[in-house]
Coordinates of C-alpha atoms in Angstrom, one line a residue:
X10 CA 6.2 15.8 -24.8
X11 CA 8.4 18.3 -23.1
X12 CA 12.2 18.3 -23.6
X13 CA 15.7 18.9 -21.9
X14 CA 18.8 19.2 -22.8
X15 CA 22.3 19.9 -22.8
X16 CA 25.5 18.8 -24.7
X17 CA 25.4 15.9 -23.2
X18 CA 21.6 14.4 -22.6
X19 CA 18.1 14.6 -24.3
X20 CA 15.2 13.9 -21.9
X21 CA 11.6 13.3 -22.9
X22 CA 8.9 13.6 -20.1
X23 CA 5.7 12.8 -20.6
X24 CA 2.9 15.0 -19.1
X25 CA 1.0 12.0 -17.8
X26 CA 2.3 11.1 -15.1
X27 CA 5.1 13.6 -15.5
X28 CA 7.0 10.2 -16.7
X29 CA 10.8 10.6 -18.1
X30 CA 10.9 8.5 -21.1
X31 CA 14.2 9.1 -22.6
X32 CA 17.6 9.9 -21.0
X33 CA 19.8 10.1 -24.8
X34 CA 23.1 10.3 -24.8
X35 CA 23.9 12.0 -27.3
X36 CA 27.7 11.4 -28.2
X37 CA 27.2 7.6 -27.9
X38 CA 23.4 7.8 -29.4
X39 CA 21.4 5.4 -26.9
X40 CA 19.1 5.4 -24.4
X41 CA 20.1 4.6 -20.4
X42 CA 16.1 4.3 -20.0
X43 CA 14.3 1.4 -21.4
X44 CA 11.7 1.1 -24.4
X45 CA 8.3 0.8 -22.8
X46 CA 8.3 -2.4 -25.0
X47 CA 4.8 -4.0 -23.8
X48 CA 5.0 -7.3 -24.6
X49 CA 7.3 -7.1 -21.2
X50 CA 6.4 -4.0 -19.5
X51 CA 5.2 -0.8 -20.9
X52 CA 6.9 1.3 -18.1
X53 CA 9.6 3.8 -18.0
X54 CA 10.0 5.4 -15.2
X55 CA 6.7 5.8 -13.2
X56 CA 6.1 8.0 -10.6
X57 CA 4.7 6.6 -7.1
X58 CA 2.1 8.4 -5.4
X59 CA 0.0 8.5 -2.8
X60 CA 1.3 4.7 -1.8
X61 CA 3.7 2.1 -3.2
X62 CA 2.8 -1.1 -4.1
X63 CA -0.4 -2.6 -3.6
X64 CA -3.1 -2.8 -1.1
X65 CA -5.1 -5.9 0.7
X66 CA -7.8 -5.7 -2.3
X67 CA -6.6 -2.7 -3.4
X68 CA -8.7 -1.1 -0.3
X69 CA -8.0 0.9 2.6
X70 CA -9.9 2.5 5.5
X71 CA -10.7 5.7 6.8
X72 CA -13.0 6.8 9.1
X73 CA -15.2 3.9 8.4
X74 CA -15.3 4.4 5.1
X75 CA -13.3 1.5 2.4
X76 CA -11.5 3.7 -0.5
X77 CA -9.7 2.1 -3.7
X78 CA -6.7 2.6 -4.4
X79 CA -4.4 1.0 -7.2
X80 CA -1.2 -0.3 -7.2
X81 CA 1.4 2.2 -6.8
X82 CA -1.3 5.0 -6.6
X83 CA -2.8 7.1 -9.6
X84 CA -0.2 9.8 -9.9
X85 CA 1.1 7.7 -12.6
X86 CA -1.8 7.3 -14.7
X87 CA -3.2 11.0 -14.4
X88 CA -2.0 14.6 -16.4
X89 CA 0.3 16.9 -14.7
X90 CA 0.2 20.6 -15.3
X91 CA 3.4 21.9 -17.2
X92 CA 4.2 25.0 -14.1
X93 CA 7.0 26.4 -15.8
X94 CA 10.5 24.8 -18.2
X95 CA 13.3 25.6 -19.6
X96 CA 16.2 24.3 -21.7
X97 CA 17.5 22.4 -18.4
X98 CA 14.2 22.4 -15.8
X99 CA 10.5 21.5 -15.7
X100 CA 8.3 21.9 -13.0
X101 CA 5.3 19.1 -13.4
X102 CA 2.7 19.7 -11.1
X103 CA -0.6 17.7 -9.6
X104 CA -3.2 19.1 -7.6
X105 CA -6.1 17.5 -5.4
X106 CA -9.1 17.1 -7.7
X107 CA -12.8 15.6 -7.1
X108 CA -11.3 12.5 -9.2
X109 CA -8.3 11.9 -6.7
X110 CA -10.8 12.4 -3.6
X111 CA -12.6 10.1 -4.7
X112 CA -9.8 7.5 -4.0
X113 CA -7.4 9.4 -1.4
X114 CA -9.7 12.3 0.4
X115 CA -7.2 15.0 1.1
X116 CA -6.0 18.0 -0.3
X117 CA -2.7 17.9 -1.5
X118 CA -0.7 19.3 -4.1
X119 CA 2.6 17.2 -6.3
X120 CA 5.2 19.1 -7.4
X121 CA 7.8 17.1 -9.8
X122 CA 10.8 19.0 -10.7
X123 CA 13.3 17.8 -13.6
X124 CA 16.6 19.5 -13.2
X125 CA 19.5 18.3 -16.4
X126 CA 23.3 19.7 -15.3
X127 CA 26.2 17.6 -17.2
X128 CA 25.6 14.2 -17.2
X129 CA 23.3 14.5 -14.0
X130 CA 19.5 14.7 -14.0
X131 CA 17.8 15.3 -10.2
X132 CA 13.9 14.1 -9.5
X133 CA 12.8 16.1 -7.1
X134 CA 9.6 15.5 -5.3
X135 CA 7.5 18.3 -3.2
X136 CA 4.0 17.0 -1.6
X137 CA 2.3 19.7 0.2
X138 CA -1.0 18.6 2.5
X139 CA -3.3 21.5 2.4
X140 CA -5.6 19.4 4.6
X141 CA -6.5 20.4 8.1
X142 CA -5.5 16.9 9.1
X143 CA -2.6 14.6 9.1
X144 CA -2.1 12.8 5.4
X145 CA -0.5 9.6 4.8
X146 CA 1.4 9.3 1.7
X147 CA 4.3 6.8 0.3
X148 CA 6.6 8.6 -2.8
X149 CA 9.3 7.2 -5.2
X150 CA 10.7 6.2 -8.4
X151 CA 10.7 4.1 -10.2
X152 CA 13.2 4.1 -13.3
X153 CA 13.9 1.2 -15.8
X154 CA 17.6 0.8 -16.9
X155 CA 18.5 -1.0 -20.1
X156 CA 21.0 -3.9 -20.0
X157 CA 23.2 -4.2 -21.8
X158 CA 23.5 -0.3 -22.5
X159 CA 24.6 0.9 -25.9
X160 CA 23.8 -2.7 -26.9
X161 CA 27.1 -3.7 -25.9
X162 CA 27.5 -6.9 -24.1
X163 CA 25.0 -9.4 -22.4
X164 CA 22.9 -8.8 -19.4
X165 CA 25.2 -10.7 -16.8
X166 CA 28.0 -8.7 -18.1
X167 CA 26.7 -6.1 -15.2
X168 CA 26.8 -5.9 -11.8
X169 CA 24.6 -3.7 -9.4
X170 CA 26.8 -2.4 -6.9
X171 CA 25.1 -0.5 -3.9
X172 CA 27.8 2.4 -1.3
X173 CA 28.0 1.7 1.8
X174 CA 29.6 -1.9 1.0
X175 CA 27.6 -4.0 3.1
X176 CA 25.0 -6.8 3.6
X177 CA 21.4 -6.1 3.5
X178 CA 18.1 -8.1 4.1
X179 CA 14.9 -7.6 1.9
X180 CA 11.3 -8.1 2.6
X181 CA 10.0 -11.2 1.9
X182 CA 6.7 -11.3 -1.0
X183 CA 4.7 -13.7 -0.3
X184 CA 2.6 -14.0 -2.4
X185 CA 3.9 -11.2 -4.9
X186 CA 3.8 -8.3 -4.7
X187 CA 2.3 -8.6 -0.9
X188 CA 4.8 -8.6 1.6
X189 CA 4.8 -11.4 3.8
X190 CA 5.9 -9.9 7.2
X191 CA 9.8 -11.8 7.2
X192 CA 13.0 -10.9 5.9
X193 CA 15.4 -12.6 4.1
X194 CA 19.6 -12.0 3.7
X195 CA 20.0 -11.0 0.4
X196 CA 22.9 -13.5 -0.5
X197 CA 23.0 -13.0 -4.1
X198 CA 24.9 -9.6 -3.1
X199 CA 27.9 -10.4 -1.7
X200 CA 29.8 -7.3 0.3
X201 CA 27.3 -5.2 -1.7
X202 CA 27.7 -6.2 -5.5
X203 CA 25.2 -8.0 -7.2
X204 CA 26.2 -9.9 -10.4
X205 CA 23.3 -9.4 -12.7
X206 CA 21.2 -12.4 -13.8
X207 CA 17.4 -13.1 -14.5
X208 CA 17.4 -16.0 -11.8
X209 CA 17.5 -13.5 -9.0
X210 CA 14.1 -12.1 -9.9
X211 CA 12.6 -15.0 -10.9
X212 CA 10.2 -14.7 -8.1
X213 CA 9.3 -11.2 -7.9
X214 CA 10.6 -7.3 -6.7
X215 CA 13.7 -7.4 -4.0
X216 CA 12.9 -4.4 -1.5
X217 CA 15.9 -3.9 0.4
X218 CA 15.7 -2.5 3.9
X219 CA 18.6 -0.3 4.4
X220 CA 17.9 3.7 5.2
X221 CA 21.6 4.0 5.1
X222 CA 22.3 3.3 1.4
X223 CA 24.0 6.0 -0.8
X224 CA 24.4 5.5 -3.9
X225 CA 23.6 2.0 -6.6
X226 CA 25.8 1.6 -9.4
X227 CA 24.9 0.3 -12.8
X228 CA 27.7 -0.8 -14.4
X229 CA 29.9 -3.4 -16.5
X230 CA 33.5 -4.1 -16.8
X231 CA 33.0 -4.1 -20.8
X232 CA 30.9 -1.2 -21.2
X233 CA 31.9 1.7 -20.4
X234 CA 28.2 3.2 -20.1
X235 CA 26.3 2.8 -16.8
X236 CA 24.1 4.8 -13.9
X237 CA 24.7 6.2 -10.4
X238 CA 22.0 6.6 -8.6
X239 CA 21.9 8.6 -5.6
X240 CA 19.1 7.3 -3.2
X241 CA 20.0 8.4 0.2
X242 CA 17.3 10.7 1.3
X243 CA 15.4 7.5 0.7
X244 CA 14.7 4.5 3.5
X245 CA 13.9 1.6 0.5
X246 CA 15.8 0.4 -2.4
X247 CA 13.8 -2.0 -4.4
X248 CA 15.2 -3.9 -7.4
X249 CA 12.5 -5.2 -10.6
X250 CA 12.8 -6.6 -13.7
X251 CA 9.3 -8.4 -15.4
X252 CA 9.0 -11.5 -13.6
X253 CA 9.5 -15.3 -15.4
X254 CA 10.8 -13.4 -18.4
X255 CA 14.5 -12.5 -19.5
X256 CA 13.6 -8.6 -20.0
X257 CA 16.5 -6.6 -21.1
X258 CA 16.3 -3.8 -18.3
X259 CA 16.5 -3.5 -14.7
X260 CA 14.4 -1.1 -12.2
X261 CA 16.5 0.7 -9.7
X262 CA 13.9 1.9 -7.5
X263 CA 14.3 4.4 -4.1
X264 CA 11.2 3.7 -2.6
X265 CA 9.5 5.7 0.4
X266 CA 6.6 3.2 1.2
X267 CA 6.2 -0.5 0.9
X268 CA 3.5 -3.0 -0.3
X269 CA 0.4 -4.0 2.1
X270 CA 1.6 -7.1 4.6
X271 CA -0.5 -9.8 3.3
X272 CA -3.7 -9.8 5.0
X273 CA -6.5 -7.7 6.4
X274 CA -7.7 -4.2 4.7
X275 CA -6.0 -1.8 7.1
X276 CA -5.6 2.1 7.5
X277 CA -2.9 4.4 5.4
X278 CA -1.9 5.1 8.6
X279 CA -1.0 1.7 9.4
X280 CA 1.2 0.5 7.3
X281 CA 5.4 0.3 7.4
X282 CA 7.2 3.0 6.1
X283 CA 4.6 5.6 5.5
X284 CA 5.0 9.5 5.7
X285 CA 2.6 11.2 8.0
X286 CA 2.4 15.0 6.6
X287 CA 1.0 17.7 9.4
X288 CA -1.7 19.8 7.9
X289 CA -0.1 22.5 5.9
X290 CA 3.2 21.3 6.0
X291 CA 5.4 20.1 2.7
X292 CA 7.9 17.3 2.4
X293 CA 10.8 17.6 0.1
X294 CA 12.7 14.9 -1.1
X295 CA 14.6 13.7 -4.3
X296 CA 17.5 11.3 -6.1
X297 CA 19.7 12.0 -9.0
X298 CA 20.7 9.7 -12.0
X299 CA 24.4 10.4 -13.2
X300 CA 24.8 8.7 -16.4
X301 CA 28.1 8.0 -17.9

């Protein structure tokens, strides 16, 4: 388990799956992040890559050939090589192995860097495609929030509150966690704040479809504890907590990829809201969590 820290916040990250699992405060002595508890969901904050969500079958094709993948890729389950850390900054990487061929045949490398200054910590992601050929890939986070924080309050205390102000439509699951092709208006948020309450996610994961989104606050009018997130080099915002079960956490997730459209096993290629990586070229991107 590596550390950060300042006078502020303690982060744990895990080297499997370069996973945070702890985001301390340490002048109010709780966690923003939630438990792992598994008898809802043993997740923290997972790290999505090569694709998000799930296939048709859990298959794809390429060049005739059907490859398994599982859902939300296998960056997540796998160990990450500790590059180099600090008091305030760990570089996690992954590279290409026979293993990961063996599900997604190209050569890339994963580079995951934690950065801690004040009460902001950055996730920056760097996929490089050392492949002589274009590679698909999806890439995000996906960070579980406690609620209430600092075990003050209840969980419809909190609103979810997204910048731009605005109304947004999300993709339709049907059946979860495939995507069924439609949209829906997200009427739950009105002008862009959604009061929090279990109902909402009754039915599964709300993957909002608004590139221009800034920022999502986490935050309640008797706690004042909560999370900025700042998504906007992301297209996807998509919103969890464990289905059919009054979990105490929320996942704010800034997604680059979506779920499989119910149906046929397709191509990487394919599918909405992929990147397509030249051969030797690198894509940067990141978010930062500003706790308070």
């Amino acid at each position: 388990m590596l550390k950060l820290e300042n006078e502020q916040l303690l982060v744990e990250i895990a080297t499997k799956g370069a996973e945070l699992q702890k985001i301390y405060n340490k002048k109010e002595n709780f966690d923003y992040l939630w438990s792992g508890n598994p008898d809802f969901w043993s997740g923290h904050a997972p790290n999505l890559f090569p694709i998000i969500g799930r296939l048709n079958d859990y298959k794809y094709t390429k060049n005739n050939k059907i490859y398994e993948l599982p859902q939300h890729g296998f960056a997540k389950d796998l160990e990450f090589t500790i590059e180099k850390s600090s008091d305030t900054q760990a570089v996690f990487v992954l590279k290409a192995t026979d293993e990961t061929k063996a599900m997604y045949p190209y050569n890339f490398s994963l580079t995951i860097t934690y950065s801690l200054e004040g009460p902001e910590l950055k996730t920056a992601y760097q996929v490089t495609n050392h492949s002589t050929e274009t590679m698909p890939f999806s890439i995000g986070g996906h960070p579980a929030f406690n609620i209430p924080m600092n075990s003050e309050g209840t969980y419809e205390d909190y609103t979810l509150t997204i910048d731009p102000k605005k109304e947004v439509s999300y993709f339709e699951s049907d059946p979860v966690p495939y995507l069924s092709g439609n949209k829906k208006s997200f009427n739950d948020m009105k002008n862009g704040v959604l009061t929090m309450n279990h109902e909402t996610f009754r039915d599964g994961l709300i993957i909002i479809d608004e590139p221009t989104l800034e920022t999502v606050t986490l935050a309640s009018p008797n706690n004042k504890n909560g999370v900025i997130l700042d998504i906007s080099e992301f297209p996807y915002l998509c919103l969890w907590t464990k289905e059919k079960m009054d979990a105490s956490f929320i996942c704010i997730e800034p997604f680059y990829g979506l779920p499989d459209v119910i149906g046929e096993i397709g191509t990487l290629e394919e599918k909405e809201g992929m990147i397509l990586l030249g051969a030797n070229e690198q894509k940067d991107i990141s978010f930062t969590i500003t706790t308070f």
